[in-house]
PDB file of C-alpha atoms and ligand atoms in Angstrom:
ATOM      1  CA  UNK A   1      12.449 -26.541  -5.333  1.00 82.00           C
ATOM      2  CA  UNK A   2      11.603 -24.832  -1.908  1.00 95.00           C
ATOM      3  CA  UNK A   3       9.097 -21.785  -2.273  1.00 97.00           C
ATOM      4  CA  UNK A   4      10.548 -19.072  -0.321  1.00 98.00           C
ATOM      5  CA  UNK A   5       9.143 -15.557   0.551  1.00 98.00           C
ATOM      6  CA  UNK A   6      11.099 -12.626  -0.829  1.00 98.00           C
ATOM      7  CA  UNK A   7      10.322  -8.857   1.007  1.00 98.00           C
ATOM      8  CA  UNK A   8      11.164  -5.268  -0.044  1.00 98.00           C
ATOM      9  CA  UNK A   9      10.237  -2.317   2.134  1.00 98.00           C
ATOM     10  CA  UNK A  10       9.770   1.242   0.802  1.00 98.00           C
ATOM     11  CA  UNK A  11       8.525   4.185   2.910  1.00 98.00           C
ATOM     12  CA  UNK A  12       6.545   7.110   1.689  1.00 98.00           C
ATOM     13  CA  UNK A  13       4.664   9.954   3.156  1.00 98.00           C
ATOM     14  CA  UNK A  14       1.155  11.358   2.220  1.00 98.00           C
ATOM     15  CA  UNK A  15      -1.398  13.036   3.875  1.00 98.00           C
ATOM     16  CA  UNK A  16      -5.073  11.894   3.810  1.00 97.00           C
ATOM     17  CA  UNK A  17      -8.435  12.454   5.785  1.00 97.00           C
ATOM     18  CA  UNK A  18     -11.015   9.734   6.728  1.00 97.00           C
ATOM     19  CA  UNK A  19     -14.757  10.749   5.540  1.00 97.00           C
ATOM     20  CA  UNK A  20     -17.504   8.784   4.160  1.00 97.00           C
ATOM     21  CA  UNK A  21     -19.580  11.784   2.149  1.00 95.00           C
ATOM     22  CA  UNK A  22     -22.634  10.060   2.781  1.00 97.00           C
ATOM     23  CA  UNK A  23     -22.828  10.127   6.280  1.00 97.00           C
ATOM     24  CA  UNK A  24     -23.203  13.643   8.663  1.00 97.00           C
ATOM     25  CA  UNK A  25     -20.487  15.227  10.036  1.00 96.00           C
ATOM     26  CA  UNK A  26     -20.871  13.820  14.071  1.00 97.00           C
ATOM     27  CA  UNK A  27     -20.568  10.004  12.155  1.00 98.00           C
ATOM     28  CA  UNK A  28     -18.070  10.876  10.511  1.00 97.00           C
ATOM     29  CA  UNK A  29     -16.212  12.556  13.393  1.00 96.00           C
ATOM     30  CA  UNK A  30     -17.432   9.847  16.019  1.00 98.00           C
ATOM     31  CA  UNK A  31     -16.324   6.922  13.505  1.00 97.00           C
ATOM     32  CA  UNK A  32     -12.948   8.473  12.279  1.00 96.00           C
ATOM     33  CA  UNK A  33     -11.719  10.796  15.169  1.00 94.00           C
ATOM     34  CA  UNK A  34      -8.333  12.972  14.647  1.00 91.00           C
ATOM     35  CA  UNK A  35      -8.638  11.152  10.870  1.00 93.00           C
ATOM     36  CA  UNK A  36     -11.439  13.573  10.033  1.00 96.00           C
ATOM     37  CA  UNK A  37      -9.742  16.164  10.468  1.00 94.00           C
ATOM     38  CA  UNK A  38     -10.711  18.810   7.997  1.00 94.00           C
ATOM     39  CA  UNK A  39      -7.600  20.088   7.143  1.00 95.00           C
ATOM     40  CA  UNK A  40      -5.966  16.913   5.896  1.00 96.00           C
ATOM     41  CA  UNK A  41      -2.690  15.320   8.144  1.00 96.00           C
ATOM     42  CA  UNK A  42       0.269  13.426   7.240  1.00 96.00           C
ATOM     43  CA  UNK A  43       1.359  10.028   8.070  1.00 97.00           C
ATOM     44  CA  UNK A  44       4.864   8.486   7.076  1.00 98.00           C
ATOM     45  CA  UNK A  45       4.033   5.047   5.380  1.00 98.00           C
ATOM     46  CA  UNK A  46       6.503   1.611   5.724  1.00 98.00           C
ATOM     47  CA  UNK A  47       5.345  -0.292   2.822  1.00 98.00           C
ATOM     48  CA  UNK A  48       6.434  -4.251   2.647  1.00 98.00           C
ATOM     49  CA  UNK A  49       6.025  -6.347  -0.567  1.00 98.00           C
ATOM     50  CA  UNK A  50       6.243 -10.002  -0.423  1.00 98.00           C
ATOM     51  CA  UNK A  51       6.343 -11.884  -3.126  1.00 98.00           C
ATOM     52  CA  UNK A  52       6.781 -15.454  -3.231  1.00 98.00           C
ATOM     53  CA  UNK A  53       8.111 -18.112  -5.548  1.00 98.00           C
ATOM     54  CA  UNK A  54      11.502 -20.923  -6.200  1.00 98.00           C
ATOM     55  CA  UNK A  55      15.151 -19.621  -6.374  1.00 97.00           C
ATOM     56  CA  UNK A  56      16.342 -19.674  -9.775  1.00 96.00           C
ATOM     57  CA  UNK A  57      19.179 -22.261 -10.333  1.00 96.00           C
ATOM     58  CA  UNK A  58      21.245 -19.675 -11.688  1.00 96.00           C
ATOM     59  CA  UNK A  59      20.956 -16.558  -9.573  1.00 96.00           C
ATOM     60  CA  UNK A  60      19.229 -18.191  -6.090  1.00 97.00           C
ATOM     61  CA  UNK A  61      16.930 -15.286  -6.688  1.00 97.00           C
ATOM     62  CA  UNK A  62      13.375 -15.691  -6.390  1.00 98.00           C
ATOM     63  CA  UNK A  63      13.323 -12.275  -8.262  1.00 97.00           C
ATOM     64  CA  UNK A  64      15.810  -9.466  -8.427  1.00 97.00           C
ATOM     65  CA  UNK A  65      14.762  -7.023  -5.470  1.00 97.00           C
ATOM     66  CA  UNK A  66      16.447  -4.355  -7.203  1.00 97.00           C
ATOM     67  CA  UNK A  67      14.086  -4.571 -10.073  1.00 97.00           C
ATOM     68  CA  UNK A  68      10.805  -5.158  -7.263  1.00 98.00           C
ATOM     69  CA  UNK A  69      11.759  -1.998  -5.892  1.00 98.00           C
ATOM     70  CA  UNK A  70      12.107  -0.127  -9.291  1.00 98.00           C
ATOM     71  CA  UNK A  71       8.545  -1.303  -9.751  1.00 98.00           C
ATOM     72  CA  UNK A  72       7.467  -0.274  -6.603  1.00 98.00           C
ATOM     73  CA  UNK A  73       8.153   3.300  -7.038  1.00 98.00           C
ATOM     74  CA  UNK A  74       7.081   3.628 -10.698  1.00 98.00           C
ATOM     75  CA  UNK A  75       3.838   1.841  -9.836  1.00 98.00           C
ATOM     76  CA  UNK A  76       2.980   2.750  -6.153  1.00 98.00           C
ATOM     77  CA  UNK A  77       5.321   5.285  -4.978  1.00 98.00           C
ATOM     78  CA  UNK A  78       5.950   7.788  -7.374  1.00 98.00           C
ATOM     79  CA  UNK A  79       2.107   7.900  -7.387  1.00 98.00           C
ATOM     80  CA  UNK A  80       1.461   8.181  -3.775  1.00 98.00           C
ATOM     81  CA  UNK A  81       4.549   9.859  -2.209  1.00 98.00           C
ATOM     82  CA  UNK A  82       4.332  13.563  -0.961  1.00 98.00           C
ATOM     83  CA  UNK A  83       0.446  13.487  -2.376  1.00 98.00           C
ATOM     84  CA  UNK A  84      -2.959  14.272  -0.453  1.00 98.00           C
ATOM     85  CA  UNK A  85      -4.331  10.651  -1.299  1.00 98.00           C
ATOM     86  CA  UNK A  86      -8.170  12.064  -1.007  1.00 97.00           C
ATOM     87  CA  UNK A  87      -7.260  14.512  -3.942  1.00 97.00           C
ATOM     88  CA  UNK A  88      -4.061  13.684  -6.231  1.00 97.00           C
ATOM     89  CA  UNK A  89      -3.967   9.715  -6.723  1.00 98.00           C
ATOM     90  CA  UNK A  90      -6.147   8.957  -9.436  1.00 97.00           C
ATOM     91  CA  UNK A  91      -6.254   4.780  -8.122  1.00 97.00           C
ATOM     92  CA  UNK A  92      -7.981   6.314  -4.512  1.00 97.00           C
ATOM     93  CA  UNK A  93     -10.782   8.175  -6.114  1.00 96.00           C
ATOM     94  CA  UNK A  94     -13.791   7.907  -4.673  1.00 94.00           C
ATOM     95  CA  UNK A  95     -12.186   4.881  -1.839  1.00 97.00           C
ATOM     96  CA  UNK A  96     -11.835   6.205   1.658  1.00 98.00           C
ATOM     97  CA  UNK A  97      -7.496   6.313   1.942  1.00 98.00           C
ATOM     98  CA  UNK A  98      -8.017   4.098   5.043  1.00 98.00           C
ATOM     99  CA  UNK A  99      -4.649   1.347   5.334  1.00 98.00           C
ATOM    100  CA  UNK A 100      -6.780  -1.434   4.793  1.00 98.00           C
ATOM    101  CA  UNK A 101      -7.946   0.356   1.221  1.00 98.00           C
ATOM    102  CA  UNK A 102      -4.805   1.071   0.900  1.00 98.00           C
ATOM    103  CA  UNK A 103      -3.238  -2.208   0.701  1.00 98.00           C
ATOM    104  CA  UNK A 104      -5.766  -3.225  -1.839  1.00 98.00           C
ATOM    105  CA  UNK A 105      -4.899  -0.688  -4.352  1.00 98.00           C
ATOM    106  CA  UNK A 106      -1.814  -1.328  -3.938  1.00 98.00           C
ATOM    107  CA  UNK A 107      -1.685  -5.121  -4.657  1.00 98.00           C
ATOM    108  CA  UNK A 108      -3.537  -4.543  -7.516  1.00 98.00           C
ATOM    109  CA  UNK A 109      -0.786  -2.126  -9.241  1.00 98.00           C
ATOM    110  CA  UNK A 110       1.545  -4.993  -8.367  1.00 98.00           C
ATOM    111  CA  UNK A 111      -0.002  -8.510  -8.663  1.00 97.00           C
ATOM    112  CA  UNK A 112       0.485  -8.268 -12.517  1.00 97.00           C
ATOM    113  CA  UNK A 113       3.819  -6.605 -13.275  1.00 98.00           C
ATOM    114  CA  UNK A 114       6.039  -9.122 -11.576  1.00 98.00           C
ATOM    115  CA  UNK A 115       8.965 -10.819 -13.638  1.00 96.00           C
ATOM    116  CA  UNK A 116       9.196 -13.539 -11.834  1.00 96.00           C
ATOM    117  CA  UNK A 117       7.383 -15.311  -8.520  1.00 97.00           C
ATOM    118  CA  UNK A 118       3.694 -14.112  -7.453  1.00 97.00           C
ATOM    119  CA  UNK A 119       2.577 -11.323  -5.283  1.00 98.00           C
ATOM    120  CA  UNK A 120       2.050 -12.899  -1.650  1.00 98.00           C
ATOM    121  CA  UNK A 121       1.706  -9.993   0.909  1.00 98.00           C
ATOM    122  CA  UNK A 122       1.306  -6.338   1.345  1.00 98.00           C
ATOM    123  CA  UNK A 123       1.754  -4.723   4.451  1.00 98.00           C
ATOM    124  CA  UNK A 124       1.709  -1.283   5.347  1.00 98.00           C
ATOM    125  CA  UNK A 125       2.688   0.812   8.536  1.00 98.00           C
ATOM    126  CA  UNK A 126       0.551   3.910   8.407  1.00 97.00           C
ATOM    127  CA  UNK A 127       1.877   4.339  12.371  1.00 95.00           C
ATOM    128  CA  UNK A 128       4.153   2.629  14.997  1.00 95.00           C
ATOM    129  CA  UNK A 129       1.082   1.087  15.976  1.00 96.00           C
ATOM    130  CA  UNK A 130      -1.334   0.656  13.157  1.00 97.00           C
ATOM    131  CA  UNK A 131      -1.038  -1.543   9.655  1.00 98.00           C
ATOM    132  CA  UNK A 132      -2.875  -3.600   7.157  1.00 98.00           C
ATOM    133  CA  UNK A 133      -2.205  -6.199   5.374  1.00 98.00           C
ATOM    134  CA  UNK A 134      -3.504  -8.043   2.228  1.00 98.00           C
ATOM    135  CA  UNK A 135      -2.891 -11.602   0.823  1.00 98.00           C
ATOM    136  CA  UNK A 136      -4.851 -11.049  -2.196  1.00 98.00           C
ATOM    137  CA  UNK A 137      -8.436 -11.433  -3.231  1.00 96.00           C
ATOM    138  CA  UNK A 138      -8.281 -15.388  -3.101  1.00 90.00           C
ATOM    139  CA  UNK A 139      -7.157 -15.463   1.055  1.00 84.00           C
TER     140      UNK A 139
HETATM  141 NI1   NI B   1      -4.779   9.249   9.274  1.00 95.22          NI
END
């Protein structure tokens, strides 16, 4: 049987700020920019799970998207939608929310709830013009 690539997309919004508490103020401002701003700022978040794996004979589903995007939200995006992901998202503690940190938390909620097929991608928009991506910890 072919392997073929299966992708959901869910958005969410959250705001965040980039600072690494162990370095002064100017680093943090030179290194993160309008990020580091104090006051926390929103971005609205396009979220794309992959996950990979054979049509099953008797559906030609890989996996039912209806159920990967019920386990989406109860495992990512209930958790990070409308939050401040420095302060509410017990996963993010102590990680700076950059994308890239980001799409590692996120594939590890995921990688071991699927029903069927195995986790192959997660990419996430945090702007028109900036994303991340992760292929797991053995890529
Ligand atoms: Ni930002």
């Amino acid at each position: 049987m072919p392997t073929v690539y299966v992708t959901r997309r869910a958005r969410f919004n959250a705001a965040h700020r980039l600072h690494n508490d162990e370095r002064s103020g100017a680093w943090n401002q030179a290194t993160f920019g309008a990020c580091n701003s104090p006051n926390w700022h929103g971005h609205n978040y396009t979220l794309d799970v992959t996950v990979a794996g054979e049509p099953d004979p008797e559906t030609g589903y890989v996996l039912d998207l209806a159920q990967l995007s019920r386990l989406i939200e109860d495992h990512v995006v209930r958790h990070l939608d409308h939050k401040n992901l420095n302060l509410d998202v017990p996963f993010m503690q102590d990680i700076i929310p950059s994308t890239e940190n980001l799409v590692v938390a996120i594939w590890d909620r995921l990688a071991n709830v699927l029903p069927a097929g195995r986790l192959h991608r997660v990419y996430l928009e945090e702007t028109e013009k900036n994303s991340a991506e992760y292929f797991g910890p053995n890529s």
